[in-house]
Structures are given as C-alpha cells and as structure tokens.
Coordinates of C-alpha atoms in Angstrom, one line a residue:
Chain A
M1 CA 4.6 -94.9 121.8
A2 CA 4.7 -95.8 126.1
E3 CA 7.7 -93.7 126.6
A4 CA 5.5 -91.0 125.5
H5 CA 3.1 -92.0 127.5
R6 CA 5.1 -92.0 130.7
K7 CA 6.4 -88.7 129.2
I8 CA 2.8 -87.4 129.9
A9 CA 1.6 -89.6 132.8
G10 CA 5.2 -88.6 134.5
E11 CA 5.7 -91.8 136.2
G12 CA 9.8 -92.1 135.7
W13 CA 9.5 -92.0 139.3
R14 CA 6.5 -95.5 139.3
P15 CA 9.4 -98.1 138.6
W16 CA 11.6 -97.2 141.6
A17 CA 8.9 -97.0 144.3
V18 CA 7.5 -100.3 143.5
G19 CA 11.0 -102.1 143.7
A20 CA 11.5 -100.2 147.0
G21 CA 7.9 -101.8 148.1
A22 CA 9.3 -104.8 147.1
L23 CA 12.4 -104.6 148.6
F24 CA 10.4 -103.9 151.7
L25 CA 7.9 -106.5 150.9
A26 CA 10.8 -109.6 151.0
F27 CA 12.9 -108.2 154.1
W28 CA 9.5 -107.7 156.3
T29 CA 8.4 -111.1 155.4
L30 CA 11.6 -112.8 156.0
F31 CA 13.8 -111.3 157.7
P32 CA 12.5 -112.6 160.3
F33 CA 12.7 -116.0 158.8
Y34 CA 15.8 -115.3 158.6
W35 CA 17.0 -115.4 161.6
T36 CA 15.4 -118.6 162.6
L37 CA 16.4 -120.2 159.9
K38 CA 20.1 -119.9 160.5
A39 CA 19.6 -120.8 164.0
S40 CA 18.0 -124.0 162.8
F41 CA 21.4 -124.9 161.2
M42 CA 23.8 -123.5 164.3
A43 CA 25.3 -125.9 167.2
E44 CA 24.2 -123.7 170.9
I45 CA 27.8 -123.2 171.3
D46 CA 28.1 -120.6 167.9
V47 CA 24.3 -118.4 168.8
L48 CA 26.2 -115.5 171.1
D49 CA 29.4 -115.2 168.8
S50 CA 27.6 -114.6 165.3
L51 CA 24.6 -113.3 166.2
V52 CA 25.0 -111.4 162.9
G53 CA 27.0 -113.2 161.1
M54 CA 27.0 -116.4 158.8
P55 CA 28.7 -118.9 161.8
P56 CA 32.2 -120.6 161.5
S57 CA 30.5 -124.2 160.9
L58 CA 26.6 -125.3 159.5
T59 CA 25.1 -128.4 161.0
L60 CA 21.7 -130.3 160.4
D61 CA 22.2 -132.0 163.8
N62 CA 19.4 -130.0 165.6
Y63 CA 17.3 -131.5 163.0
L64 CA 18.2 -134.9 163.5
R65 CA 17.6 -134.2 167.1
V66 CA 14.1 -133.2 166.7
L67 CA 13.2 -136.1 164.4
G68 CA 14.2 -138.1 166.7
L69 CA 16.8 -139.1 164.5
S70 CA 20.3 -138.3 166.3
V71 CA 21.5 -140.7 169.0
S72 CA 23.5 -137.0 170.6
D73 CA 20.7 -136.9 171.8
S74 CA 19.9 -137.0 175.8
I75 CA 18.6 -134.4 178.2
F76 CA 16.8 -133.2 175.6
G77 CA 15.0 -136.3 174.6
G78 CA 12.2 -135.9 176.1
Q79 CA 10.9 -132.8 174.6
T80 CA 11.9 -133.2 171.0
R81 CA 9.8 -136.8 171.6
A82 CA 6.7 -134.8 172.4
V83 CA 7.3 -132.1 169.5
M84 CA 7.5 -135.5 166.7
E85 CA 4.2 -137.0 168.8
G86 CA 3.3 -133.6 168.3
F87 CA 3.0 -133.5 164.1
V88 CA 1.5 -136.9 165.1
N89 CA -1.5 -135.8 167.0
S90 CA -1.8 -132.3 165.1
A91 CA -2.2 -134.1 161.6
I92 CA -4.4 -136.5 163.4
V93 CA -7.3 -134.0 164.6
A94 CA -6.5 -131.3 162.0
L95 CA -7.3 -133.5 158.7
P96 CA -10.7 -135.1 159.7
S97 CA -11.8 -132.2 161.3
A98 CA -11.1 -130.1 157.9
A99 CA -12.2 -132.9 155.7
F100 CA -16.1 -132.7 157.7
A101 CA -16.2 -128.9 158.5
A102 CA -15.1 -128.3 154.4
L103 CA -18.4 -131.1 153.7
I104 CA -20.2 -129.4 155.8
A105 CA -20.2 -125.4 155.8
S106 CA -20.3 -126.8 151.7
F107 CA -23.6 -128.0 152.4
A108 CA -23.8 -124.5 154.1
G109 CA -22.9 -122.1 151.6
Y110 CA -24.9 -124.4 148.7
A111 CA -28.1 -123.9 150.3
F112 CA -27.4 -120.5 151.7
G113 CA -26.0 -118.9 148.7
R114 CA -28.5 -120.8 145.8
F115 CA -32.2 -120.4 147.3
E116 CA -34.4 -117.8 149.1
F117 CA -36.2 -119.8 152.7
P118 CA -37.7 -118.3 154.8
G119 CA -35.9 -117.6 157.8
K120 CA -32.7 -117.1 156.5
N121 CA -32.0 -113.6 157.1
A122 CA -32.2 -115.1 161.1
L123 CA -29.9 -117.6 160.4
L124 CA -27.2 -115.4 158.3
F125 CA -27.8 -113.5 161.3
T126 CA -26.7 -116.2 163.4
L127 CA -23.8 -117.5 161.5
L128 CA -22.7 -114.4 161.6
V129 CA -22.3 -113.9 165.2
S130 CA -20.7 -117.8 165.6
R131 CA -18.5 -116.2 163.1
V132 CA -17.3 -113.5 166.3
L133 CA -17.6 -114.9 169.0
P134 CA -13.9 -115.6 170.5
P135 CA -12.6 -118.4 170.7
I136 CA -11.9 -118.1 174.5
T137 CA -15.8 -117.8 174.8
M138 CA -16.5 -121.3 173.4
L139 CA -13.6 -122.9 175.4
I140 CA -14.3 -122.2 178.9
P141 CA -17.9 -124.4 178.3
Y142 CA -16.3 -127.1 175.9
F143 CA -13.3 -127.1 179.3
V144 CA -15.6 -127.7 182.0
F145 CA -17.5 -130.1 180.1
F146 CA -14.7 -132.1 179.3
S147 CA -13.0 -132.2 182.8
A148 CA -16.5 -133.3 183.9
V149 CA -17.2 -136.4 181.5
G150 CA -13.5 -136.7 180.9
M151 CA -12.6 -135.7 177.6
V152 CA -9.6 -133.6 177.9
G153 CA -6.7 -135.1 176.8
S154 CA -9.1 -137.0 173.8
L155 CA -7.9 -135.7 170.4
F156 CA -12.1 -136.3 168.9
G157 CA -13.0 -133.5 171.8
L158 CA -10.2 -131.5 170.0
G159 CA -12.0 -132.3 167.2
I160 CA -15.1 -130.5 168.3
T161 CA -13.7 -128.2 169.3
Y162 CA -11.2 -126.7 166.0
L163 CA -15.5 -127.3 163.7
T164 CA -17.1 -125.0 165.8
A165 CA -13.8 -122.5 165.0
V166 CA -14.3 -123.1 161.7
V167 CA -18.1 -124.2 160.1
P168 CA -19.5 -120.4 160.8
L169 CA -16.7 -119.0 158.6
L170 CA -16.7 -121.3 155.9
S171 CA -20.0 -121.4 155.5
W172 CA -19.7 -117.8 155.0
M173 CA -16.8 -117.9 152.6
L174 CA -18.3 -120.3 150.3
M175 CA -21.7 -119.0 151.0
G176 CA -20.5 -116.2 148.4
Y177 CA -18.9 -118.5 145.9
F178 CA -21.3 -120.5 145.8
A179 CA -23.4 -117.5 145.1
S180 CA -21.5 -116.1 142.1
L181 CA -21.4 -119.9 140.3
P182 CA -23.4 -120.3 137.2
I183 CA -26.8 -121.9 138.1
E184 CA -27.8 -122.8 134.4
V185 CA -25.3 -126.2 134.8
E186 CA -27.6 -127.0 137.4
R187 CA -30.4 -126.9 135.5
A188 CA -29.5 -129.2 132.6
A189 CA -28.4 -131.7 135.0
R190 CA -31.9 -131.1 136.4
I191 CA -33.8 -131.7 133.2
D192 CA -31.5 -134.3 132.3
G193 CA -32.7 -136.3 135.5
C194 CA -30.5 -136.1 138.1
S195 CA -31.5 -136.1 141.4
R196 CA -31.1 -133.1 143.7
L197 CA -28.3 -134.6 145.8
Q198 CA -26.8 -136.3 142.4
V199 CA -26.2 -132.7 140.7
L200 CA -24.8 -131.2 143.7
F201 CA -22.3 -134.2 144.4
Y202 CA -21.5 -134.2 140.5
V203 CA -22.6 -131.2 139.4
T204 CA -22.3 -128.7 141.5
F205 CA -19.2 -129.7 143.8
P206 CA -16.8 -130.3 141.3
M207 CA -17.7 -127.4 139.9
A208 CA -17.0 -126.0 143.4
A209 CA -13.6 -127.3 143.8
P210 CA -11.4 -124.6 143.7
G211 CA -13.5 -123.1 146.7
I212 CA -13.8 -125.8 148.2
A213 CA -9.9 -126.9 148.5
A214 CA -9.3 -123.8 149.7
A215 CA -11.4 -123.8 152.3
F216 CA -9.8 -127.1 153.6
I217 CA -6.9 -125.5 154.1
I218 CA -8.1 -122.5 156.2
A219 CA -9.8 -125.1 158.0
F220 CA -6.0 -127.3 158.5
L221 CA -4.9 -124.2 158.9
V222 CA -7.1 -123.8 161.6
S223 CA -7.0 -126.4 163.6
W224 CA -2.8 -127.2 163.1
N225 CA -1.4 -124.0 164.4
D226 CA -3.9 -123.4 167.0
L227 CA -2.4 -123.3 170.8
L228 CA -5.1 -122.4 173.3
F229 CA -7.4 -125.0 172.7
G230 CA -5.1 -127.5 172.6
I231 CA -2.6 -126.6 175.5
V232 CA -6.0 -126.3 176.8
L233 CA -7.7 -129.5 176.0
T234 CA -4.5 -131.6 175.6
G235 CA -1.8 -129.9 177.1
G236 CA 0.8 -132.6 178.9
T237 CA -1.6 -135.8 177.0
N238 CA -0.8 -138.2 175.4
A239 CA -2.8 -136.4 172.8
Q240 CA -1.1 -132.9 173.1
T241 CA -0.7 -131.1 169.9
L242 CA 2.0 -129.5 168.1
S243 CA 1.6 -126.1 169.4
P244 CA 1.7 -126.3 172.6
A245 CA 4.6 -129.2 172.5
L246 CA 6.1 -126.1 170.1
L247 CA 5.9 -123.9 173.2
G248 CA 7.5 -126.9 175.3
L249 CA 10.5 -126.3 173.7
S250 CA 10.3 -122.7 173.2
P251 CA 12.8 -120.9 174.6
L252 CA 10.3 -118.2 176.1
M253 CA 8.9 -120.9 179.1
P254 CA 9.7 -119.8 182.3
G255 CA 11.9 -121.1 184.0
F256 CA 13.1 -124.0 181.6
R257 CA 16.7 -124.2 179.7
T258 CA 15.9 -125.1 176.6
E259 CA 18.6 -124.3 173.3
L260 CA 17.3 -122.3 171.4
V261 CA 19.3 -124.1 168.3
L262 CA 16.2 -126.5 168.7
F263 CA 13.8 -124.8 168.8
A264 CA 14.7 -122.7 165.9
A265 CA 14.7 -126.6 164.2
A266 CA 11.7 -127.5 165.5
S267 CA 9.6 -124.2 164.3
I268 CA 11.1 -124.6 161.0
L269 CA 9.6 -127.9 160.8
S270 CA 5.9 -126.8 162.2
T271 CA 5.7 -124.3 159.4
V272 CA 6.8 -126.8 156.5
P273 CA 2.8 -128.4 155.8
P274 CA 1.7 -124.4 156.2
L275 CA 4.6 -123.7 153.9
L276 CA 3.4 -126.0 151.3
L277 CA -0.1 -125.7 151.7
A278 CA -0.3 -121.4 151.1
L279 CA 1.7 -121.9 148.4
V280 CA -1.4 -124.3 146.8
F281 CA -4.3 -122.2 148.2
Q282 CA -1.9 -119.8 146.6
R283 CA -2.7 -120.9 143.3
F284 CA -6.4 -121.6 144.1
I285 CA -6.9 -117.7 145.1
T286 CA -5.7 -116.2 141.6
G287 CA -9.2 -115.7 140.1
L288 CA -10.8 -117.3 143.1
N289 CA -12.6 -114.0 144.4
I290 CA -13.4 -115.9 147.9
S291 CA -15.1 -113.0 150.2
D292 CA -14.7 -113.4 154.0
P293 CA -17.2 -114.5 156.4
V294 CA -18.1 -110.7 158.1
T295 CA -18.1 -109.3 154.2
T296 CA -20.8 -111.0 151.6
G297 CA -23.6 -109.7 152.7
G298 CA -23.1 -107.0 151.1
D299 CA -22.3 -108.5 147.8
Chain B
M1 CA -42.9 -150.0 150.6
A2 CA -42.3 -146.2 150.4
G3 CA -43.0 -146.5 146.9
A4 CA -46.0 -148.4 146.7
P5 CA -49.1 -145.7 146.8
T6 CA -47.1 -144.1 143.2
A7 CA -46.1 -147.5 141.2
A8 CA -49.5 -147.2 139.1
L9 CA -48.0 -143.4 137.9
P10 CA -45.4 -143.5 135.2
A11 CA -42.1 -143.1 136.2
R12 CA -41.0 -139.4 135.7
E13 CA -44.1 -138.8 138.1
A14 CA -43.4 -140.5 140.1
A15 CA -39.6 -139.5 140.1
R16 CA -40.8 -135.6 140.1
A17 CA -43.5 -136.3 142.9
R18 CA -40.4 -137.8 145.2
Q19 CA -38.2 -134.8 144.6
M20 CA -38.7 -132.0 146.4
S21 CA -38.9 -127.9 145.8
D22 CA -36.0 -125.9 145.8
T23 CA -36.9 -124.5 149.6
Q24 CA -38.1 -127.8 151.1
F25 CA -35.0 -128.6 150.1
A26 CA -33.1 -126.0 151.5
L27 CA -34.7 -126.1 154.3
V28 CA -34.0 -129.8 154.6
I29 CA -29.8 -129.0 154.3
I30 CA -30.0 -125.9 155.9
L31 CA -31.9 -127.7 159.3
G32 CA -28.9 -130.7 159.1
V33 CA -26.2 -127.8 159.3
S34 CA -28.3 -125.8 161.8
L35 CA -28.8 -128.1 164.4
L36 CA -25.3 -129.7 163.7
N37 CA -24.1 -125.7 164.8
A38 CA -27.0 -125.4 167.4
A39 CA -25.2 -128.7 169.0
I40 CA -21.6 -127.2 169.1
I41 CA -21.7 -124.1 169.3
F42 CA -25.0 -122.7 170.9
V43 CA -25.4 -126.0 173.6
P44 CA -22.4 -124.7 174.5
L45 CA -22.9 -121.2 174.9
V46 CA -26.1 -122.2 177.1
Y47 CA -24.0 -124.2 179.3
S48 CA -21.4 -120.5 179.1
A49 CA -23.4 -118.2 180.6
W50 CA -25.8 -120.7 183.1
L51 CA -21.9 -121.6 184.8
S52 CA -21.7 -117.5 184.6
L53 CA -24.5 -116.8 187.0
H54 CA -23.3 -120.2 189.8
E55 CA -20.9 -119.6 192.0
S56 CA -18.4 -122.9 191.5
N57 CA -16.7 -124.1 194.1
V58 CA -14.5 -126.8 192.1
I59 CA -13.0 -128.6 195.2
L60 CA -15.9 -128.8 197.0
R61 CA -17.5 -129.4 193.6
T62 CA -21.1 -127.2 194.6
M63 CA -22.6 -124.9 192.0
E64 CA -24.6 -122.5 193.9
F65 CA -26.4 -120.0 192.0
V66 CA -25.7 -116.2 192.7
G67 CA -27.2 -113.6 189.7
A68 CA -25.5 -111.3 187.8
K69 CA -23.1 -110.8 190.9
H70 CA -20.0 -112.2 188.1
Y71 CA -21.0 -109.2 185.5
W72 CA -21.0 -106.6 188.5
T73 CA -17.2 -108.0 189.6
A74 CA -16.7 -107.6 185.9
I75 CA -17.6 -104.4 185.2
T76 CA -16.5 -103.3 188.7
D77 CA -12.8 -104.7 188.7
P78 CA -10.3 -102.6 187.3
K79 CA -8.4 -106.1 185.9
V80 CA -11.1 -106.0 184.1
L81 CA -11.2 -102.4 183.7
A82 CA -7.4 -102.5 182.6
A83 CA -7.3 -105.6 180.4
A84 CA -10.4 -103.6 178.5
W85 CA -7.7 -101.1 177.6
R86 CA -5.3 -103.0 176.3
S87 CA -7.1 -104.6 174.8
V88 CA -8.4 -101.5 173.1
V89 CA -4.6 -100.1 172.5
F90 CA -3.8 -103.0 170.8
S91 CA -6.5 -103.7 168.3
A92 CA -5.8 -100.1 167.7
I93 CA -2.3 -100.3 167.2
A94 CA -2.3 -103.2 165.6
V95 CA -5.7 -102.7 162.9
V96 CA -4.3 -99.1 161.4
L97 CA 0.0 -100.9 161.0
S98 CA -2.0 -103.9 159.2
F99 CA -4.5 -101.8 157.7
A100 CA -1.5 -99.1 156.0
L101 CA 1.6 -101.9 155.5
S102 CA -1.3 -104.3 153.3
L103 CA -2.7 -101.9 151.1
G104 CA 1.3 -100.8 150.5
F105 CA 2.0 -104.7 149.7
A106 CA -1.5 -105.4 147.2
L107 CA -0.8 -102.5 145.2
V108 CA 3.3 -103.3 145.1
L109 CA 2.4 -106.9 144.2
N110 CA -0.6 -105.8 142.0
E111 CA 1.9 -104.1 140.0
D112 CA 4.8 -106.3 137.6
F113 CA 8.2 -106.6 138.5
P114 CA 10.8 -109.1 138.4
G115 CA 9.6 -112.1 141.0
K116 CA 6.6 -111.4 141.2
G117 CA 4.7 -114.7 141.8
L118 CA 7.7 -116.3 144.3
L119 CA 6.8 -112.3 146.5
R120 CA 3.0 -113.2 146.3
A121 CA 3.2 -117.1 147.3
L122 CA 5.9 -115.9 150.3
V123 CA 3.9 -112.7 151.7
L124 CA 0.9 -115.2 152.9
L125 CA 3.1 -117.2 154.6
P126 CA 3.6 -114.9 158.0
W127 CA 0.2 -115.5 158.3
A128 CA -0.2 -119.2 157.5
I129 CA 2.3 -120.2 160.2
S130 CA 1.9 -121.1 163.8
Q131 CA 2.0 -117.6 165.8
V132 CA 3.8 -119.6 168.5
V133 CA 7.0 -119.9 165.5
T134 CA 5.7 -116.3 165.3
A135 CA 6.4 -115.2 169.2
T136 CA 9.4 -117.1 169.2
V137 CA 10.7 -115.4 166.1
F138 CA 9.8 -112.2 167.4
S139 CA 11.7 -113.4 170.7
F140 CA 14.9 -114.5 168.8
M141 CA 14.4 -110.8 167.3
L142 CA 13.7 -108.8 170.5
N143 CA 15.9 -110.6 172.9
P144 CA 18.8 -108.0 175.3
N145 CA 21.2 -110.6 174.7
V146 CA 21.2 -112.8 171.2
G147 CA 18.5 -110.9 169.6
A148 CA 19.0 -109.6 166.4
L149 CA 17.5 -106.1 167.6
N150 CA 20.2 -105.8 169.6
A151 CA 22.8 -107.3 167.8
L152 CA 21.7 -104.7 164.3
L153 CA 21.7 -101.7 166.3
A154 CA 23.7 -101.5 169.5
P155 CA 26.7 -101.6 167.2
M156 CA 25.5 -98.4 166.0
G157 CA 25.3 -96.9 168.9
I158 CA 21.3 -96.7 168.3
V159 CA 20.2 -97.8 171.4
G160 CA 22.8 -99.6 174.4
P161 CA 24.1 -103.4 174.8
S162 CA 21.3 -106.1 176.2
H163 CA 18.4 -103.3 175.4
V164 CA 15.0 -104.7 176.8
W165 CA 12.8 -104.1 173.6
L166 CA 10.0 -106.4 176.7
S167 CA 10.0 -103.9 178.5
Q168 CA 7.1 -102.9 180.9
D169 CA 6.2 -99.5 178.0
M170 CA 7.2 -100.6 175.0
A171 CA 5.9 -105.0 175.7
L172 CA 2.3 -104.1 174.4
I173 CA 3.3 -102.1 171.3
W174 CA 5.8 -104.8 170.6
V175 CA 3.6 -107.6 170.8
S176 CA 1.0 -105.4 168.5
V177 CA 4.1 -105.5 165.4
A178 CA 4.1 -108.9 166.1
F179 CA 0.8 -109.7 165.9
V180 CA 0.7 -106.7 162.6
W181 CA 2.9 -109.6 160.7
H182 CA 1.2 -112.7 161.7
L183 CA -2.4 -110.0 160.2
A184 CA -1.5 -107.6 157.5
P185 CA -1.2 -110.4 154.5
L186 CA -4.3 -111.3 155.1
G187 CA -5.3 -108.0 154.7
T188 CA -3.0 -107.9 151.4
F189 CA -5.0 -110.9 150.1
F190 CA -8.3 -109.6 150.5
Y191 CA -6.9 -105.8 148.7
L192 CA -4.8 -108.3 145.9
A193 CA -8.1 -110.2 145.1
S194 CA -10.1 -106.6 144.8
L195 CA -7.4 -104.9 142.9
Q196 CA -7.5 -107.6 140.2
T197 CA -11.6 -106.7 139.5
I198 CA -10.3 -102.9 138.2
P199 CA -10.7 -102.6 134.6
E200 CA -7.3 -102.4 132.9
D201 CA -9.9 -100.3 130.7
L202 CA -10.3 -97.6 133.2
Y203 CA -6.8 -96.5 133.9
N204 CA -6.0 -96.9 130.0
A205 CA -8.8 -93.7 129.3
A206 CA -6.8 -92.0 132.2
R207 CA -3.7 -91.6 131.0
I208 CA -5.2 -91.1 127.9
D209 CA -7.1 -87.9 130.2
R210 CA -3.9 -87.3 131.1
A211 CA -4.5 -87.7 134.1
G212 CA -1.0 -89.3 136.6
P213 CA -0.3 -91.8 138.6
V214 CA -1.7 -89.9 141.9
R215 CA -4.6 -88.6 140.4
R216 CA -5.8 -92.2 139.5
F217 CA -4.7 -93.2 141.9
A218 CA -6.9 -90.9 144.0
H219 CA -9.7 -91.7 141.8
I220 CA -9.5 -94.9 140.6
T221 CA -7.7 -96.9 142.8
L222 CA -8.9 -96.1 146.0
P223 CA -13.1 -95.6 145.7
H224 CA -13.1 -99.1 144.2
L225 CA -10.8 -100.4 147.4
R226 CA -13.8 -98.7 149.6
H227 CA -16.1 -101.8 150.3
T228 CA -13.2 -104.1 150.5
T229 CA -11.7 -101.5 153.1
L230 CA -14.7 -101.5 155.2
I231 CA -13.9 -105.6 155.1
V232 CA -10.6 -105.7 156.0
L233 CA -10.9 -103.3 158.8
V234 CA -13.6 -105.5 160.2
V235 CA -12.1 -108.6 159.4
M236 CA -9.1 -107.5 161.8
T237 CA -10.4 -105.9 164.9
V238 CA -12.2 -108.2 164.5
E239 CA -9.0 -110.8 165.1
A240 CA -7.3 -107.9 167.4
V241 CA -9.8 -108.7 169.6
R242 CA -9.8 -112.0 169.8
Q243 CA -6.1 -112.6 169.3
F244 CA -4.5 -114.8 172.3
D245 CA -2.4 -117.6 170.6
L246 CA 0.5 -114.7 169.5
V247 CA 0.5 -112.7 173.2
F248 CA 0.1 -115.7 175.5
S249 CA 3.4 -117.2 173.0
L250 CA 5.2 -114.4 174.1
T251 CA 4.7 -112.6 176.5
R252 CA 2.3 -114.0 178.5
G253 CA 0.7 -110.7 179.5
G254 CA 4.1 -109.5 180.8
P255 CA 5.8 -107.9 181.7
G256 CA 3.8 -107.8 185.1
T257 CA 0.3 -107.0 183.4
A258 CA 1.5 -105.4 181.3
S259 CA 0.6 -106.8 177.5
Q260 CA -2.5 -108.3 179.8
I261 CA -5.0 -108.3 177.1
L262 CA -9.0 -109.1 178.0
P263 CA -8.6 -113.0 176.7
M264 CA -5.7 -113.3 178.4
L265 CA -7.2 -112.0 182.1
V266 CA -10.4 -114.6 181.6
F267 CA -7.7 -117.0 180.5
R268 CA -6.2 -116.5 184.0
Y269 CA -9.8 -116.8 185.6
N270 CA -10.4 -120.0 184.4
F271 CA -7.5 -121.8 184.2
E272 CA -4.9 -120.7 186.6
F273 CA -7.6 -119.7 189.5
S274 CA -10.8 -121.4 188.2
Q275 CA -13.1 -119.0 188.2
Y276 CA -15.5 -120.2 186.2
G277 CA -18.1 -117.5 186.6
L278 CA -16.3 -114.7 187.1
A279 CA -14.4 -116.4 183.1
A280 CA -17.4 -117.0 181.9
A281 CA -19.3 -113.5 182.3
T282 CA -16.2 -112.0 181.4
S283 CA -15.8 -114.0 178.8
F284 CA -19.5 -112.3 177.4
I285 CA -18.5 -108.8 178.0
L286 CA -15.3 -109.8 175.5
T287 CA -17.5 -111.9 173.2
A288 CA -20.4 -108.6 173.3
M289 CA -17.4 -106.6 172.2
S290 CA -17.1 -108.5 169.6
V291 CA -20.1 -109.2 168.5
A292 CA -21.3 -104.9 168.8
L293 CA -18.0 -104.7 166.2
A294 CA -19.8 -107.4 163.8
V295 CA -23.3 -106.4 164.2
G296 CA -22.5 -102.2 163.1
Y297 CA -20.6 -103.8 159.9
F298 CA -23.4 -105.8 159.6
L299 CA -25.7 -103.1 159.7
L300 CA -23.4 -100.2 158.0
L301 CA -23.2 -103.0 154.9
R302 CA -27.1 -103.3 154.8
K303 CA -27.6 -100.0 154.6
K304 CA -25.2 -99.2 151.9
K305 CA -26.9 -102.4 150.0
A306 CA -30.7 -99.9 150.9
K307 CA -28.9 -97.3 149.3
K308 CA -27.3 -99.2 146.7
E309 CA -30.9 -100.4 145.3
T310 CA -32.9 -97.2 145.3
A311 CA -30.1 -95.9 143.4
N312 CA -30.0 -98.3 141.2
G313 CA -34.0 -98.5 141.0

C-alpha cells in the first residue's frame, strides 16, 4: 500500500532530500560548537598544531581554572574570577527579573486576551511600539539617569532595564495564549463562588502554566544573554554580569593577550543554563501555539 | 469598616456587590500594568527626547536647549547615513538567508526520521546562547591563523594561507552570516509550529488525487504558511535592525567602520564621545525605522483581517 503510494506520487527522492537536509541542519548547528568544544579541552600550546585533527591530549584544566579550582592559575586568575562572579551576578539579576516580568505579563496578557474594554486598541498599539524599541534607545536615558544618581553598577537598576525589554514582548505573547484557553472553566469557578482573583490564581494561571513557563524562560534567556545593558551599566564594576565578563576574557579583546582555550571553556560553561532551558522550552512548546509579540494582532 | 453598609444584605448579595464587572476588572489590571510600563518605558523615552533637544556638556555638567539641531546633524551626517545603509544591507542579508534556512529547516524537522527529537531540541540552541559566545565561535572559525575555515580550505587551495575573512569588504557579510546562525532557529520555531497545524487529511486527499510532493507543497503547505511568513519576516527584520551584541563582540564595527551598523554608531556617540543629545536623536531615527516596520505590518494584518471578516460575513 505504502509502496503503491510512493510510486504514484513519485516520492522516491523524498527520504533522500530529508536525510540530506537533516545532515546539513546538524552540521550547520553543531560544527561551530565542535570547534569551541574541542578547544575547551585542549592545552593552549596544542591549538596551532591541531586545527583539524584531534589534539595529542585532552585536559579538563581549562574548566577547572574557570571554576577557580585549579592552583596552576596565576596570570589569568583575575579574569576567570570575573567570569565566575559574572555567573552569580547574571543569576541574581536574571531570575527575579524574569519571574517579575512573567508575573506582570501574565496579568497584562490575561486582561488583553480575555476582555474588551475602552481604549484597548490604543493600548495595544503602545505595547507594539514598546516591543519594537531598539534596546539602545532605552539604554541611553537609563544610562544618563543612572550615572546622575549613582546607580551604575547596581543589579537592581539593571534588572529594571531588562523589564523594559521583556514585559511588552511577553504581554503580547501571553495575550494570544490566554485568548486560546477555554473560558468555560473560569465561568464554572465563578459560579461556584470564587472571587475574580481566586479564579485567576487557582484556575487560570495554573491552566496557563506552560505558556507562563515559556514566558519565564524567554525572559531569563534575554537577561542571561544580554551584553549591551550589562556592559554599559555593570561593566568593570562588582556587579558585572556574565556577557561582559566573557567578553573581557575573549581573544577578540584588542590589546590583551588571552588564552583561546580558557575562553572556549568559559563559553561552553556559559551555555549550560540556556542549553538546559532550551531543552525544557522545547517540551513546553510542543502543541503550544505561542505567537510572537508582533504577531498575534491578526488572529 | 468597609463592609458595614452592606452588612444588612444577605452574604451572597454582598459578595456579588463587591465583585466588579468584567470591564472594571480588566481596567484595574490594565491600569496597574500601564502605570508600570509608563514608569519604566515611557518616562525614560520622554527623558531621552528631552536629551535629544539639548546640548550636554559632561565636564561642566550643563544642558543647553538647542531645539532640533541634533536631528538635523544626524540626518545630514555622512557617518549616520553610511551606518543606516549598512544596517539596511545587514538586515537584508540576515533576513533573506534566515528566512530561507528557517523554512528549509522546519520542513525537514516536520518529517519523520531517526534522531528527529534530538535535532528539534538542538536547532534552538544557537538562538538560546549568548551572542558573545556566537561571536567568539565565529571568530574561531574565521580566525586567519587558528580558524576552522582556513584550516579546512587552505590545504585544498581554495583560499591562501592566513586568509583574512573579516576584511574591509567582507566583514559586514560575515557578521550577517553569524547573525543568521543566531536568528534562523527563531523562524524555524514559528514555521514548525505552523506546519504542525496543517491537517494531515489535506495531504491524504491530495495523494488520492495523485498530487506529487511538489504540487502538495505548492498548493497546501505554502498557502498555509503565508501568514506565518509575514510574521517571521517582520520579527526577523525587527531583530536585525536592533542588533547590537553580536556585531559589537565580533568586530566592534570594524575593521575601520566596515561593519558599523546604526546601533553601533549610536553606542559610540553616547559612550565613547559622550554626545548624549546626538546619540539620543540618532537613536530616535533608529526607533522610527523600527516602529515604521512594525506599524506597517500591523496595518497589513488589520487589512487582511478585515478582508477575512467581510468574506466570512
């Protein structure tokens, strides 16, 4: 039966095309990592000799040095410590700001997705404009203001700037999501005597948990991966976040000799939280039709 | 007590009286959210607009009102015009390549093959990691001395030894390619979600009608993806126009100004030369580009929606 289909439809080439596409996809995604991953397990001295093939020996030393567990580290101690501090600082700022952003966006998404009210279109329009503001446009006033009041180097201030980036995006995203949830359960809970807030916290938000979790993950990734706000508002201070710290260790920094392998190890470590979240995210989004911010207006 | 006047009513009536109407409840939430947004987004924007109308002197800490002078300076500044043009080229390359790749990837991932689950999870990875890392990964590959491309291509004689990839002419293109690596997974994600909503029955019906894969693709898949394509293109354009982190990490806008796109120039005006007014004015030009795109899209969708509604009604 299946074969008959194939003959009729002329699908003989199809598995080959899919296979080739899958191979290319795997290569495209993984090859850049391969290079970095390999370098992260090499001694600096082997880098030039092992451009294509495998190095003579593999070592965990780079990771130990980034984690501050190696005693062999004298010259680069300061920079690797900055990476570890960057990890901590990024976690301190990204977790609460993502949680707060997800909460605010849940309220906004619920109100926009469920109700009609006067002025809704105008508010949606401002939300859309906020969503597409380039980060640098937001950064300039914050930087000038924070410099004036001495809030440069404050993780709290940095967290606020992350909210400006993610709250409009997530509100818009969750608006579509809440609109897609069945309203009958909420009505039933209301008839059973729940107050509106009770319905929201005991019925609606639990029902929307996958969407809210996805929103949290996106907000976390935005804050965790950000370079621009972090380098301007915390660069060189005690509050320096991960991306500026990584860049400080980067072989791309002009005028400073750094070790490629050390940077490779730090880079790989920095991708672990996003990697885990992307895997979790992948589960959440299966069958969860989230639309992007600039998008839901039409549906 | 607040409850006192209603105490005479039966408990249930009282509870209902305390409850708000749908509209009131929505307005209370929206008011709270809007106040927060106003405080963290619109107040800073107004402040920035005020900055753009003033000449600031960082050393003397003075502000002098200069009107639209900075805007005039910005739109006649060859550096701004060149950076804006680079932004257009950068965005065009990034959007076209990311669009093509993401559609292709989504079509592949929508098929059944061994290892599909793993690949679906991995495909998001370039999007999920820090662009500092992306920049460095690409710099490893493009490095003239220790890079992968030279290590692979030079022995084959395709390029000379120590070929400089991030050259004056090519830097902008390579930066775009690196950005495509970051951006394409986002489009794949949208396309994959959309592909999964196409009913399998449509394909089966087409098979019975002896439509080959090409015709099924052209008559079922593509029309279904039209709306998603509009979304993908706009999201990608917005992301490309605002892009900063990757370009800053990979080239600092260089060599020279070869990859200095508009956000990079604003950054330099503000943080290297402390010209807050000029930087703010230029940033509003960038914002206008971004908002014009989004509004155009919004109107386009509205029009489509209106058409659909009249067709249905």
